[in-house]
Coordinates of C-alpha atoms in Angstrom, one line a residue:
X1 CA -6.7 -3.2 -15.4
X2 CA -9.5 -2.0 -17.3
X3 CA -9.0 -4.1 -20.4
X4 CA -8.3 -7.4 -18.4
X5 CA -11.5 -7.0 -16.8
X6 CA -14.0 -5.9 -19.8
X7 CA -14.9 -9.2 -21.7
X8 CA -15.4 -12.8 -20.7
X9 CA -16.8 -14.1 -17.5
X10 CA -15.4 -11.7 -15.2
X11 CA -17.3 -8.8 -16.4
X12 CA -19.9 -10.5 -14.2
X13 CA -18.1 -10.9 -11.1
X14 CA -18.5 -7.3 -10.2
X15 CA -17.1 -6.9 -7.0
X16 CA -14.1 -9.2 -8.2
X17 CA -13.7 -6.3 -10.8
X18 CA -14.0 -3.4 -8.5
X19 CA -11.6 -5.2 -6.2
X20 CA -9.0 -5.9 -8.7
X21 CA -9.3 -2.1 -10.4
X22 CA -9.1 0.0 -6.7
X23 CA -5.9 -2.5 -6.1
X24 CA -4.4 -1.6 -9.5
X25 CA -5.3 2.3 -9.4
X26 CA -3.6 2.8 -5.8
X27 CA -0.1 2.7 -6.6
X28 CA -0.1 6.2 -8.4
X29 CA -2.1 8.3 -6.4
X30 CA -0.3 7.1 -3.2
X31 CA 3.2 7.7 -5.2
X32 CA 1.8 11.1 -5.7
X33 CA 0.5 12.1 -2.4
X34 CA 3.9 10.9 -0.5
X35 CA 6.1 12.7 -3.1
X36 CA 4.0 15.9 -2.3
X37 CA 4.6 15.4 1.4
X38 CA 8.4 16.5 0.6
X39 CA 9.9 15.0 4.0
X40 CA 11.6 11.2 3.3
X41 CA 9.7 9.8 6.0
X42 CA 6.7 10.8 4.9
X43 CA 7.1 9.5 1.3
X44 CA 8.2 6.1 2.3
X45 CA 4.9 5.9 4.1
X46 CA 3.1 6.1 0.7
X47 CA 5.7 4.3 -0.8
X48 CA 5.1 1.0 1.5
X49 CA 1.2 1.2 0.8
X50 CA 2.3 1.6 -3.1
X51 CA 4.2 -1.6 -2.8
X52 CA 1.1 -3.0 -0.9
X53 CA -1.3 -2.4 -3.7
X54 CA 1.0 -3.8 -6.1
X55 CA 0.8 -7.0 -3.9
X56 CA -2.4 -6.9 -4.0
X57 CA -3.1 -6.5 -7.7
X58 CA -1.1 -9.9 -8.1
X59 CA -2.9 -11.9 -5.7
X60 CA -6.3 -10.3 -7.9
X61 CA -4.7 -11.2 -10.9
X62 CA -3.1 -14.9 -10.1
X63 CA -6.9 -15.9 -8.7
X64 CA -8.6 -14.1 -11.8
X65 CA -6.5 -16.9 -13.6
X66 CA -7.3 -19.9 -11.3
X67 CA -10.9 -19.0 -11.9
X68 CA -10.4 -18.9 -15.8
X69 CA -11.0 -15.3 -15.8
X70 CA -8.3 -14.8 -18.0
X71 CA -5.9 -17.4 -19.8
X72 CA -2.4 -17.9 -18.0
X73 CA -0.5 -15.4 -21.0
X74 CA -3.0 -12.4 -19.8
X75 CA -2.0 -13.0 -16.5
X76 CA 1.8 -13.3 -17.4
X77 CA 1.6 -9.7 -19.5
X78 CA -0.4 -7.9 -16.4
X79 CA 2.1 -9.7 -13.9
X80 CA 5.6 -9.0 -15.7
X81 CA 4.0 -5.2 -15.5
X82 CA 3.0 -5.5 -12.1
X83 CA 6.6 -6.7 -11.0
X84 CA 8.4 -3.7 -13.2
X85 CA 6.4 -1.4 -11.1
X86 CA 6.7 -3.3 -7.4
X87 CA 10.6 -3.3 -8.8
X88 CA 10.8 0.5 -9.5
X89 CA 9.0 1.4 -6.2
X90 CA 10.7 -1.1 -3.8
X91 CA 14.0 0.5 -5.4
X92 CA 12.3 4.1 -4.8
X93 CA 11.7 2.9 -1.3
X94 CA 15.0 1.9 -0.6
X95 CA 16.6 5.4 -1.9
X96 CA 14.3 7.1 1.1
X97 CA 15.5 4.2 3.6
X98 CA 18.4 5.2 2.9
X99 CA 18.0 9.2 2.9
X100 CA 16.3 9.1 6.4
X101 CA 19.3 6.6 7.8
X102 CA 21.8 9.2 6.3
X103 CA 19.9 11.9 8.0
X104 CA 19.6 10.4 11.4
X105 CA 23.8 9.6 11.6
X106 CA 24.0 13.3 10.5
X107 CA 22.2 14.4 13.2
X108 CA 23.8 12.2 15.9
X109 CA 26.0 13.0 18.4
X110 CA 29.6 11.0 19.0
X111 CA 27.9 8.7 21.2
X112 CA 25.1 8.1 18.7
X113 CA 22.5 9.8 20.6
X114 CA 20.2 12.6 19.1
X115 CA 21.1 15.8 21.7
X116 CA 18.6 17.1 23.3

């Protein structure tokens, strides 16, 4: 987000800036941290505040537009990467969903119950 925020008008808006580059920069690190937690549960954790970043770097990047921040095709490039990445973790999310519902039947009894 770097380059979408280092010329024009916006450079002045610095806490627009600062908002817009934390939003952007927490996907990774929370990707990171829940994949080193090695337990599903865990990692989908991280994996929902990923997706909540992601969110929020589009909301900072449709208003960086309404405020002619940035023309409407900057927006659209930084967007369509946005929404590969909110695609890749939401799928990434799902897959551990998935893992900890497969673990829970495995660990079931016949009535569906956890024993004791």
């Amino acid at each position: 987000m770097s380059a979408i925020t280092a010329t024009g008008r916006v450079t002045k808006d610095f806490d627009f800036c600062d908002q817009l580059r934390r939003a952007a920069g927490g996907p990774g690190p929370n990707i990171a941290e829940g994949f080193a937690r090695y337990g599903p549960k865990e990692f989908a954790h991280y994996l929902r505040m990923a997706v909540g970043s992601l969110m929020e770097t589009q909301t900072f990047l449709l208003r960086g537009e309404r405020q002619g921040y940035w023309s409407e095709d900057e927006a659209r490039t930084a967007l369509r990467l946005c929404d590969r990445a909110l695609d890749m973790t939401r799928k990434l999310l799902a897959s551990k969903v998935k893992q900890i519902e497969e673990s829970k039947s495995r660990t079931a009894g016949p009535d569906g119950k956890k024993p004791h």
